[in-house]
Coordinates of C-alpha atoms and ligand atoms in Angstrom, one line a residue:
M113 CA -41.7 94.0 21.0
E114 CA -38.5 92.2 21.4
N115 CA -36.2 91.2 18.6
K116 CA -37.1 87.5 18.7
P117 CA -40.8 87.7 17.7
I118 CA -39.8 90.2 15.0
A119 CA -37.2 87.7 13.6
R120 CA -39.9 84.9 13.8
K121 CA -42.4 86.9 11.8
L122 CA -39.8 87.8 9.2
R123 CA -38.7 84.1 8.9
L124 CA -42.3 83.0 8.6
L125 CA -42.8 85.5 5.8
S126 CA -39.7 84.2 4.0
Q127 CA -41.0 80.6 4.3
L128 CA -44.4 81.4 3.1
M129 CA -42.9 83.2 0.2
E130 CA -40.9 80.2 -0.6
L131 CA -44.0 78.0 -0.2
H132 CA -45.9 80.2 -2.7
E133 CA -42.8 80.2 -5.1
E134 CA -42.0 83.9 -4.9
N135 CA -38.8 85.6 -6.2
P136 CA -36.0 83.5 -4.7
F137 CA -33.8 86.5 -4.3
K138 CA -36.2 88.3 -2.2
I139 CA -36.7 85.1 -0.1
K140 CA -33.1 84.7 0.6
S141 CA -32.5 88.3 1.6
L142 CA -35.5 88.2 3.9
A143 CA -34.2 84.9 5.5
N144 CA -30.9 86.6 6.0
A145 CA -32.5 89.6 7.5
A146 CA -34.5 87.5 9.9
F147 CA -31.2 85.9 11.1
K148 CA -29.6 89.3 11.4
V149 CA -32.5 90.7 13.6
D150 CA -32.3 87.8 15.8
K151 CA -28.7 88.5 16.5
L152 CA -28.8 92.3 16.9
H153 CA -27.1 93.6 20.0
F154 CA -29.7 96.2 20.6
P155 CA -33.6 96.2 20.5
A156 CA -35.0 97.1 17.1
A157 CA -38.0 98.7 18.7
G158 CA -37.3 102.3 19.2
K159 CA -34.9 102.6 16.2
T160 CA -35.9 104.7 13.3
F161 CA -36.2 103.5 9.7
A162 CA -33.0 105.2 8.8
E163 CA -31.1 103.5 11.6
L164 CA -32.4 100.1 10.8
E165 CA -32.0 100.3 7.1
K166 CA -28.2 101.0 7.7
V167 CA -27.7 97.7 9.6
D168 CA -25.7 95.4 7.5
G169 CA -28.1 92.6 6.2
I170 CA -31.4 94.4 6.9
G171 CA -31.8 97.0 4.1
K172 CA -34.7 99.1 3.0
S173 CA -37.3 96.6 2.3
T174 CA -37.0 94.6 5.6
A175 CA -36.5 97.9 7.6
S176 CA -39.8 99.2 6.3
K177 CA -41.5 95.8 7.2
I178 CA -40.1 96.0 10.8
I179 CA -41.3 99.6 11.2
E180 CA -44.8 98.5 10.0
L181 CA -44.8 95.7 12.4
L182 CA -43.7 97.8 15.4
E183 CA -46.2 100.6 14.6
K184 CA -49.3 98.4 13.6
G185 CA -48.5 95.1 15.1
T186 CA -48.9 93.4 11.8
M187 CA -47.3 93.2 8.4
T188 CA -49.4 93.5 5.4
E189 CA -47.3 91.2 3.3
L190 CA -47.4 88.5 6.0
D191 CA -51.2 88.9 6.4
D192 CA -51.7 88.4 2.8
M193 CA -49.5 85.3 2.6
L194 CA -51.3 83.9 5.6
A195 CA -54.7 84.6 4.0
K196 CA -53.9 82.3 1.1
T197 CA -52.4 79.5 3.1
P198 CA -54.4 76.9 5.0
E199 CA -53.9 77.1 8.8
G200 CA -52.8 73.5 9.0
I201 CA -50.1 74.2 6.4
V202 CA -48.7 77.2 8.5
E203 CA -48.7 74.9 11.5
M204 CA -46.8 72.3 9.5
M205 CA -44.1 74.7 8.7
G206 CA -43.7 75.3 12.4
I207 CA -42.3 71.8 12.8
K208 CA -38.6 72.1 12.8
G209 CA -37.1 70.0 10.0
I210 CA -40.0 70.1 7.4
G211 CA -39.0 73.0 5.2
P212 CA -41.1 75.0 2.8
K213 CA -40.1 73.0 -0.2
K214 CA -41.3 69.8 1.3
V215 CA -44.4 71.5 2.7
A216 CA -45.2 72.6 -0.9
I217 CA -45.1 69.1 -2.2
I218 CA -47.1 67.8 0.7
W219 CA -49.8 70.4 0.1
K220 CA -49.9 70.8 -3.6
D221 CA -49.0 67.3 -4.9
L222 CA -50.4 65.2 -2.1
G223 CA -53.4 67.4 -1.2
I224 CA -52.6 67.1 2.5
E225 CA -53.6 70.2 4.5
N226 CA -52.7 69.6 8.1
I227 CA -50.3 67.8 10.4
G228 CA -52.9 65.1 11.3
E229 CA -53.4 64.1 7.7
L230 CA -49.7 64.2 7.1
Y231 CA -49.1 61.8 10.0
Y232 CA -51.8 59.6 8.7
A233 CA -50.3 59.6 5.3
C234 CA -46.9 58.6 6.7
N235 CA -48.5 55.7 8.4
E236 CA -50.3 54.7 5.2
N237 CA -47.0 54.9 3.3
R238 CA -48.3 57.7 1.0
L239 CA -45.3 59.9 1.1
V240 CA -42.8 57.5 -0.3
E241 CA -43.6 58.1 -3.9
A242 CA -43.8 61.9 -3.8
K243 CA -41.3 63.8 -5.6
G244 CA -37.9 64.1 -3.7
F245 CA -39.4 62.0 -0.8
G246 CA -38.5 58.4 0.1
L247 CA -38.9 56.0 2.9
K248 CA -36.2 57.8 5.0
T249 CA -37.8 61.1 4.5
Q250 CA -41.1 59.7 5.4
E251 CA -39.8 58.2 8.6
D252 CA -38.1 61.5 9.5
I253 CA -41.3 63.3 9.1
R254 CA -43.2 60.7 11.1
N255 CA -40.6 61.1 13.9
L256 CA -40.8 64.9 13.8
I257 CA -44.6 64.8 14.1
E258 CA -44.5 62.3 16.9
F259 CA -42.0 64.5 18.8
N260 CA -44.2 67.4 18.1
M261 CA -47.2 65.6 19.6
A262 CA -45.2 64.5 22.6
S263 CA -44.2 68.0 23.3
H264 CA -47.9 68.7 24.1
G265 CA -47.7 66.0 26.8
K266 CA -50.5 63.9 25.3
F267 CA -49.9 60.4 23.7
L268 CA -51.8 57.9 21.8
Y269 CA -52.3 54.8 23.9
A270 CA -50.7 52.6 21.2
K271 CA -47.6 54.8 21.2
V272 CA -46.9 54.4 24.9
E273 CA -48.1 51.0 25.6
Q274 CA -44.8 49.3 25.3
E275 CA -42.8 51.8 27.3
A276 CA -45.5 51.7 30.0
K277 CA -45.4 47.9 30.2
D278 CA -41.5 47.9 30.2
F279 CA -41.6 50.6 33.1
L280 CA -43.9 48.4 35.1
E281 CA -41.6 45.4 34.7
Q282 CA -38.7 47.6 35.8
L283 CA -40.6 48.5 38.9
K284 CA -41.3 44.9 39.6
G285 CA -37.6 44.2 39.4
I286 CA -37.0 46.9 42.0
F287 CA -39.8 45.7 44.3
P288 CA -40.0 42.0 43.8
D289 CA -42.4 41.6 46.8
G290 CA -44.5 44.7 45.9
L291 CA -48.1 44.8 44.6
I292 CA -47.7 46.7 41.5
E293 CA -50.5 47.6 38.9
F294 CA -51.5 50.3 36.4
A295 CA -54.2 52.6 37.3
G296 CA -55.7 55.7 35.8
E297 CA -56.3 56.3 31.9
F298 CA -53.8 53.6 31.0
R299 CA -55.7 50.8 32.9
R300 CA -59.0 52.2 31.6
Y301 CA -57.7 51.9 27.9
C302 CA -58.3 55.5 27.2
E303 CA -57.4 56.4 23.6
I304 CA -55.2 59.3 24.7
I305 CA -52.8 59.2 27.7
N306 CA -51.9 62.3 29.6
K307 CA -50.2 60.7 32.6
L308 CA -49.3 57.0 33.5
I309 CA -50.5 56.2 37.0
I310 CA -49.0 53.2 38.9
V311 CA -50.0 52.0 42.4
L312 CA -47.2 50.4 44.4
G313 CA -48.0 48.6 47.5
C314 CA -45.0 47.8 49.8
R315 CA -44.4 46.6 53.3
D316 CA -43.0 50.0 54.2
Q317 CA -44.2 52.9 52.4
Q318 CA -41.4 55.2 53.3
I319 CA -38.7 52.9 52.2
A320 CA -40.5 52.3 48.8
F321 CA -40.8 56.0 48.4
T322 CA -37.1 56.7 49.1
T323 CA -35.9 53.8 47.0
L324 CA -37.9 55.0 44.1
V325 CA -36.7 58.6 44.5
Q326 CA -33.2 57.5 44.5
S327 CA -33.6 55.1 41.6
E328 CA -33.0 56.3 38.0
V329 CA -36.1 54.7 36.5
M330 CA -37.6 58.2 35.7
G331 CA -36.3 61.5 34.6
E332 CA -37.3 64.8 36.4
I333 CA -38.2 62.9 39.6
E334 CA -40.1 64.9 42.0
P335 CA -41.6 63.6 45.3
D336 CA -45.2 65.0 46.2
K337 CA -46.6 63.5 49.5
N338 CA -46.7 59.7 48.9
H339 CA -46.7 60.2 45.1
V340 CA -43.4 60.1 43.0
K341 CA -43.7 62.0 39.9
G342 CA -41.5 62.0 36.9
K343 CA -41.2 61.4 33.2
L344 CA -40.3 58.5 31.0
A345 CA -37.7 58.9 28.3
N346 CA -40.4 59.6 25.6
G347 CA -41.7 62.5 27.7
L348 CA -44.8 60.7 29.2
K349 CA -45.6 62.0 32.7
V350 CA -45.6 59.2 35.3
E351 CA -47.0 59.2 38.8
V352 CA -46.2 56.3 41.1
V353 CA -48.4 56.2 44.2
C354 CA -46.8 54.4 47.2
V355 CA -49.0 52.8 49.8
E356 CA -48.7 50.1 52.4
K357 CA -49.8 46.8 51.0
R358 CA -52.9 46.6 53.2
Y359 CA -54.2 49.8 51.4
F360 CA -53.2 48.7 47.9
Y361 CA -56.6 47.6 46.5
K362 CA -58.4 50.6 48.0
E363 CA -55.8 52.9 46.4
L364 CA -55.9 51.0 43.1
F365 CA -59.6 51.2 43.0
E366 CA -59.6 54.9 43.7
Q367 CA -56.8 55.7 41.2
T368 CA -58.4 53.6 38.4
G369 CA -62.0 54.9 37.9
D370 CA -62.7 58.4 37.1
D371 CA -63.8 60.6 39.9
E372 CA -67.5 60.2 39.1
H373 CA -67.3 56.4 39.1
V374 CA -65.4 56.1 42.3
K375 CA -67.8 58.4 44.1
A376 CA -70.7 56.7 42.8
V377 CA -69.5 53.3 44.0
L378 CA -68.3 54.5 47.4
S379 CA -71.6 56.2 48.0
K380 CA -73.3 52.8 47.9
T381 CA -71.1 51.1 50.5
V382 CA -72.8 50.1 53.6
E383 CA -69.9 49.4 55.9
P384 CA -66.4 51.0 56.0
I385 CA -63.9 49.1 53.5
D386 CA -60.6 50.4 54.7
Q387 CA -58.3 47.6 53.8
P388 CA -60.2 45.4 51.2
E389 CA -58.2 42.4 50.0
S390 CA -59.4 43.0 46.4
E391 CA -61.2 45.5 44.2
D392 CA -63.9 42.9 43.8
L393 CA -64.7 43.2 47.5
I394 CA -65.2 46.9 47.2
Y395 CA -67.7 46.4 44.6
R396 CA -69.5 43.5 46.4
K397 CA -69.7 45.6 49.6
S398 CA -71.4 48.3 47.6
G399 CA -73.9 45.8 46.3
L400 CA -72.4 45.8 42.8
E401 CA -71.0 43.3 40.4
Y402 CA -67.3 43.8 39.6
V403 CA -66.8 46.5 37.0
Q404 CA -63.9 46.0 34.6
P405 CA -61.5 48.8 34.6
E406 CA -62.2 49.9 31.1
L407 CA -65.8 50.5 32.0
R408 CA -65.1 52.7 35.0
E409 CA -66.1 56.0 33.4
G410 CA -68.8 58.0 34.9
T411 CA -71.9 56.2 36.0
T412 CA -73.0 54.5 32.8
F413 CA -72.5 51.0 34.0
I414 CA -73.3 51.3 37.7
E415 CA -76.9 50.6 37.3
R416 CA -76.3 47.5 35.4
A417 CA -73.6 46.4 37.9
E418 CA -76.5 46.7 40.5
T419 CA -78.7 44.3 38.7
N420 CA -75.9 41.9 37.5
K421 CA -76.4 43.0 33.9
L422 CA -72.9 44.1 33.0
P423 CA -72.0 43.2 29.4
Q424 CA -69.8 40.2 28.7
L425 CA -67.2 42.2 27.0
V426 CA -65.9 41.2 23.5
N427 CA -62.4 39.5 23.3
H428 CA -59.7 39.4 20.7
A429 CA -60.4 35.6 20.4
D430 CA -64.1 36.3 19.5
L431 CA -63.0 37.8 16.1
K432 CA -63.6 35.4 13.2
G433 CA -62.6 37.7 10.3
T434 CA -61.6 41.2 9.3
L435 CA -63.5 43.6 7.1
H436 CA -62.3 46.9 5.5
N437 CA -58.8 46.4 4.3
H438 CA -56.6 47.6 1.4
S439 CA -54.2 45.9 -1.0
T440 CA -51.8 46.9 -3.8
W441 CA -54.9 47.4 -6.0
S442 CA -55.2 50.9 -4.3
D443 CA -52.9 52.2 -1.6
G444 CA -52.0 49.0 0.3
I445 CA -48.5 47.5 0.5
N446 CA -49.5 43.8 0.2
T447 CA -51.4 41.9 -2.6
V448 CA -54.7 40.5 -1.9
E449 CA -53.3 37.0 -1.8
E450 CA -50.6 38.0 0.8
M451 CA -53.2 39.6 3.0
A452 CA -55.4 36.6 2.7
L453 CA -52.7 34.1 3.6
Y454 CA -51.7 36.2 6.6
C455 CA -55.2 36.3 7.9
R456 CA -55.7 32.5 7.4
D457 CA -52.3 31.2 8.5
E458 CA -51.1 33.8 11.0
L459 CA -54.2 35.1 12.4
K460 CA -56.3 31.9 12.1
L461 CA -59.3 33.9 10.8
E462 CA -62.0 32.6 8.6
Y463 CA -62.5 35.4 6.2
L464 CA -61.0 38.7 4.9
G465 CA -63.0 41.7 3.5
M466 CA -61.1 43.6 0.8
C467 CA -62.2 47.2 0.7
D468 CA -59.9 49.1 -1.7
H469 CA -60.5 52.8 -2.4
S470 CA -63.1 53.7 -4.9
K471 CA -62.5 55.8 -8.0
S472 CA -62.8 59.3 -6.6
A473 CA -59.9 58.7 -4.2
F474 CA -57.3 59.5 -6.9
Y475 CA -54.6 60.1 -4.3
A476 CA -55.0 56.6 -3.1
K477 CA -55.2 55.1 -6.6
G478 CA -58.9 54.4 -6.3
L479 CA -60.3 51.6 -8.6
A480 CA -61.9 52.7 -11.9
I481 CA -64.8 50.4 -12.8
E482 CA -62.7 48.1 -15.1
R483 CA -60.2 47.5 -12.2
V484 CA -63.1 46.7 -9.8
L485 CA -64.0 44.0 -12.3
Q486 CA -60.4 42.7 -12.6
Q487 CA -60.1 42.6 -8.8
H488 CA -63.2 40.5 -8.6
E489 CA -61.8 38.0 -11.1
E490 CA -58.6 37.8 -9.0
I491 CA -60.7 37.2 -5.8
D492 CA -62.8 34.5 -7.5
R493 CA -59.6 32.8 -8.5
L494 CA -58.1 33.0 -5.0
N495 CA -61.3 31.8 -3.3
K496 CA -61.0 28.6 -5.2
K497 CA -57.6 27.7 -3.9
L498 CA -57.9 29.0 -0.3
N499 CA -59.3 25.9 1.1
G500 CA -62.4 27.2 2.9
F501 CA -61.0 30.7 3.8
H502 CA -63.0 33.2 2.1
I503 CA -62.3 36.7 0.6
F504 CA -65.4 39.0 0.4
K505 CA -65.5 41.4 -2.3
G506 CA -66.0 44.9 -0.7
I507 CA -65.1 48.5 -1.6
E508 CA -64.5 51.5 0.6
S509 CA -66.6 53.7 -1.4
D510 CA -66.1 57.5 -1.1
I511 CA -69.2 59.3 0.2
L512 CA -69.3 62.2 -2.3
Y513 CA -70.2 65.7 -1.3
D514 CA -73.9 65.3 -1.8
G515 CA -73.9 62.0 0.1
S516 CA -74.0 59.7 -3.0
L517 CA -71.8 56.8 -3.4
D518 CA -69.0 56.5 -5.9
Y519 CA -70.2 54.0 -8.5
P520 CA -73.4 53.4 -10.4
D521 CA -75.8 50.8 -9.0
E522 CA -74.8 48.1 -11.6
I523 CA -71.4 48.2 -10.1
L524 CA -72.4 48.6 -6.5
K525 CA -74.6 45.5 -6.7
K526 CA -71.4 43.4 -7.6
F527 CA -70.0 43.8 -4.2
D528 CA -70.6 41.5 -1.2
F529 CA -70.6 44.5 1.0
I530 CA -69.8 48.1 1.0
V531 CA -68.0 50.4 3.5
A532 CA -69.1 54.0 2.9
S533 CA -66.5 56.6 4.2
V534 CA -65.9 60.4 3.7
H535 CA -62.4 61.2 2.6
S536 CA -62.8 64.6 0.9
I537 CA -64.1 68.0 1.7
L538 CA -63.9 67.3 5.4
K539 CA -64.7 71.0 6.3
M540 CA -68.5 70.9 6.9
D541 CA -70.8 72.2 9.7
E542 CA -72.7 69.7 11.7
E543 CA -75.9 70.0 9.6
K544 CA -74.1 69.3 6.4
A545 CA -71.9 66.4 7.7
T546 CA -74.9 64.9 9.3
S547 CA -77.1 65.1 6.2
R548 CA -74.3 63.8 4.0
L549 CA -73.8 60.8 6.2
I550 CA -77.4 60.1 6.4
K551 CA -77.8 60.2 2.7
A552 CA -75.1 57.5 2.3
I553 CA -76.6 55.5 5.1
E554 CA -79.9 55.5 3.4
N555 CA -78.3 54.2 0.2
P556 CA -79.5 50.5 0.1
Y557 CA -76.0 49.4 -1.0
T558 CA -74.3 50.7 2.2
T559 CA -73.4 47.9 4.6
I560 CA -71.0 49.6 7.0
L561 CA -70.5 53.2 7.7
G562 CA -66.6 53.8 7.8
H563 CA -64.7 56.0 10.3
P564 CA -67.9 58.1 11.0
T565 CA -66.2 61.5 11.9
G566 CA -62.9 61.3 10.0
R567 CA -61.0 62.3 13.2
L568 CA -57.3 61.7 13.5
L569 CA -56.6 61.7 17.3
L570 CA -54.3 64.4 18.7
S571 CA -54.1 65.8 15.2
R572 CA -57.2 66.5 13.4
N573 CA -60.7 67.0 14.7
G574 CA -63.4 65.1 13.0
Y575 CA -66.1 66.9 11.1
P576 CA -68.9 67.5 13.7
I577 CA -71.8 65.2 13.4
N578 CA -75.1 64.7 15.2
Y579 CA -74.3 61.4 16.7
K580 CA -77.8 60.5 17.6
K581 CA -79.2 61.2 14.2
V582 CA -76.5 59.4 12.4
I583 CA -76.9 56.3 14.7
D584 CA -80.7 56.5 14.4
A585 CA -80.4 56.4 10.7
C586 CA -78.0 53.4 10.9
A587 CA -80.6 51.6 13.1
A588 CA -83.4 52.4 10.6
N589 CA -81.5 51.4 7.6
N590 CA -79.8 48.2 9.0
V591 CA -76.4 49.8 8.5
V592 CA -73.4 48.6 10.7
I593 CA -71.0 51.2 12.1
E594 CA -67.4 50.7 12.0
I595 CA -65.0 51.0 15.0
N596 CA -62.0 51.8 12.9
A597 CA -59.2 50.2 14.9
N598 CA -56.4 52.3 13.6
P599 CA -55.0 53.9 16.9
L600 CA -55.1 57.2 15.3
R601 CA -58.8 57.0 14.5
L602 CA -60.8 54.7 17.0
D603 CA -63.9 56.2 15.4
L604 CA -66.8 55.5 16.2
D605 CA -65.8 57.0 19.6
W606 CA -66.5 54.6 22.5
R607 CA -68.7 57.2 24.2
W608 CA -71.3 56.4 21.6
H609 CA -71.1 52.6 21.5
Q610 CA -73.8 52.1 24.2
Y611 CA -76.4 54.4 22.3
A612 CA -75.7 52.4 19.1
L613 CA -76.1 49.2 21.0
E614 CA -79.3 50.3 22.6
K615 CA -80.7 51.1 19.2
G616 CA -79.7 47.6 18.0
V617 CA -77.0 48.7 15.7
W618 CA -74.2 46.3 15.0
L619 CA -70.5 47.4 15.4
S620 CA -67.6 46.1 13.4
I621 CA -64.0 46.2 14.5
N622 CA -62.2 47.1 11.3
P623 CA -58.4 47.5 11.1
D624 CA -58.4 49.4 7.8
A625 CA -55.1 47.6 7.2
H626 CA -52.9 48.8 4.4
R627 CA -50.4 46.1 5.0
K628 CA -50.2 42.7 6.7
E629 CA -49.1 44.2 10.1
G630 CA -52.1 46.6 9.9
F631 CA -54.3 43.8 10.9
L632 CA -52.7 43.8 14.3
D633 CA -54.5 47.1 15.0
M634 CA -57.6 45.0 15.7
Y635 CA -56.1 44.7 19.1
Y636 CA -56.6 48.4 19.8
G637 CA -60.1 48.2 18.3
I638 CA -60.9 45.5 20.9
L639 CA -59.6 47.6 23.7
V640 CA -61.8 50.5 22.8
A641 CA -64.8 48.4 21.9
R642 CA -64.5 46.8 25.4
K643 CA -64.4 50.3 26.8
G644 CA -67.6 51.1 24.9
G645 CA -69.2 48.0 26.4
L646 CA -69.4 45.9 23.2
Y647 CA -70.2 42.2 23.4
K648 CA -69.7 39.7 20.7
E649 CA -73.3 39.2 19.9
R650 CA -73.4 42.7 18.3
C651 CA -69.8 42.6 16.8
L652 CA -70.2 42.1 13.1
N653 CA -66.8 40.4 12.6
A654 CA -67.4 38.1 15.5
L655 CA -69.8 36.2 13.2
S656 CA -68.4 33.0 11.7
L657 CA -67.9 32.8 7.9
Q658 CA -71.3 31.2 7.3
E659 CA -73.1 33.6 9.5
I660 CA -71.6 36.7 8.0
G661 CA -72.2 35.4 4.5
K662 CA -75.8 35.1 5.5
F663 CA -75.8 38.6 7.0
F664 CA -74.4 40.0 3.7
S665 CA -76.8 38.1 1.4
Q666 CA -79.8 39.2 3.5
K667 CA -78.8 42.9 2.9
T668 CA -78.3 42.3 -0.8
S669 CA -81.5 40.3 -1.2
V670 CA -83.5 43.3 0.2
I671 CA -82.0 45.5 -2.6
R672 CA -82.8 42.9 -5.3
G673 CA -86.3 42.5 -4.0
Ligands
ZN1244 ZN1 -61.0 55.4 4.8
ZN1245 ZN1 -59.7 52.4 4.4

């Protein structure tokens, strides 16, 4: 073993000891020793205990730890510390810049156990009020996490969208006569982007290629056949495919769909289409209706393209209202009134569904029963003066461990609608998670199932669920499924939208906004809903105020008999 890994283990031990508030003197001397080992001019391996102990700054106790590590490959003390620390917390300490003291507060005071939850909490403004934190620290932590995510080469769509569009504009500036278009994952609105692919059609492929290689639009430029590879400033990998103009649409088609889709379409062509003048032509010559880029995954939509039965995909303009949002009553930043006015005046919507957290969500200032009633009074008062705009009384009710909802029936029946979500005890096997959700779905008061798996993209896997059983239960109980539009969630996953639609289940594009700007996430909800093939006739918040009012009251009239 080299010195570096030894030093790393000693440092980790000292950090864990600090996290668990062990003797500060021991922590300090261990941290010093780790530093010392890192800087040694000779390998520690092969030295005896007596030799190591004599090194200035190492001492008896550390020397024995090093010997144990060299002989057994582990350190008992480190193993013990690791055993009582959640894996996600250990990982969090690996992010340079978040020290053990901060991690301790994040873990013990805020109840956050991994990087994904921490990132989400930064986005929900939950760190600001923690001891010794503030807006600045929260921002720093958010940046550190984003940097950490980027180092793995994967990006949330929403996090690279602007850079990608700027880059495309730059290319258009360099090649004003060129045909330039996004392809690949980005054009398909994938929720996670590994690589940005752009197809560039020019009069002379070679000149375009050379111009691009010599330009400084990307870092780490590397030519590879007719592809120019490189990276954007944020670390996103880019590939520009250079072709002559007459091959542009063929290349664009091939670079956009996933392999399975492209093969399936091409296998249906009857005559060769070498130089098509549009992508549309490729589909037509294959006997298919034009398939929107976001639907070009696998063969799901091929059959429908054959019979002219592709869905008329939902648009942003179809949305008439927004459900599942938070205010200052729980962990939001804006008041109910501010949220309502923003929806009415800026977004031109007809209604707003407020869904603050329920009483068990203590970390998010969930509403005790008296506060629910007070909020209802406020909403009644606001509704009188909003001139036709309407606020629906909702709640995001925690689904408790046994699947029950968070309030007694007398309170549940006072809401216009209820979003039921899991927020605690996320470690469950598939059977438990599925039965917990189904119990909540079967509750007659549940209107919408919120973020069904609890996943945080790139940072926390959701709990495993049996999608079919959960969706079937929603169908059987007339429960709507949320497409949580927060770019970190996008949960229900688009891969299950079709199954839900086939079963007749409604989907709702919910921003889960915790501030006014949060409503803008509905845009990402739309992208992913289109990708799933959603059409407005099954999108709950595409209903008008009058229609959705009817939808809610039908549900509640069933309960009241
Ligand atoms: Zn939630
Ligand atoms: Zn929420």
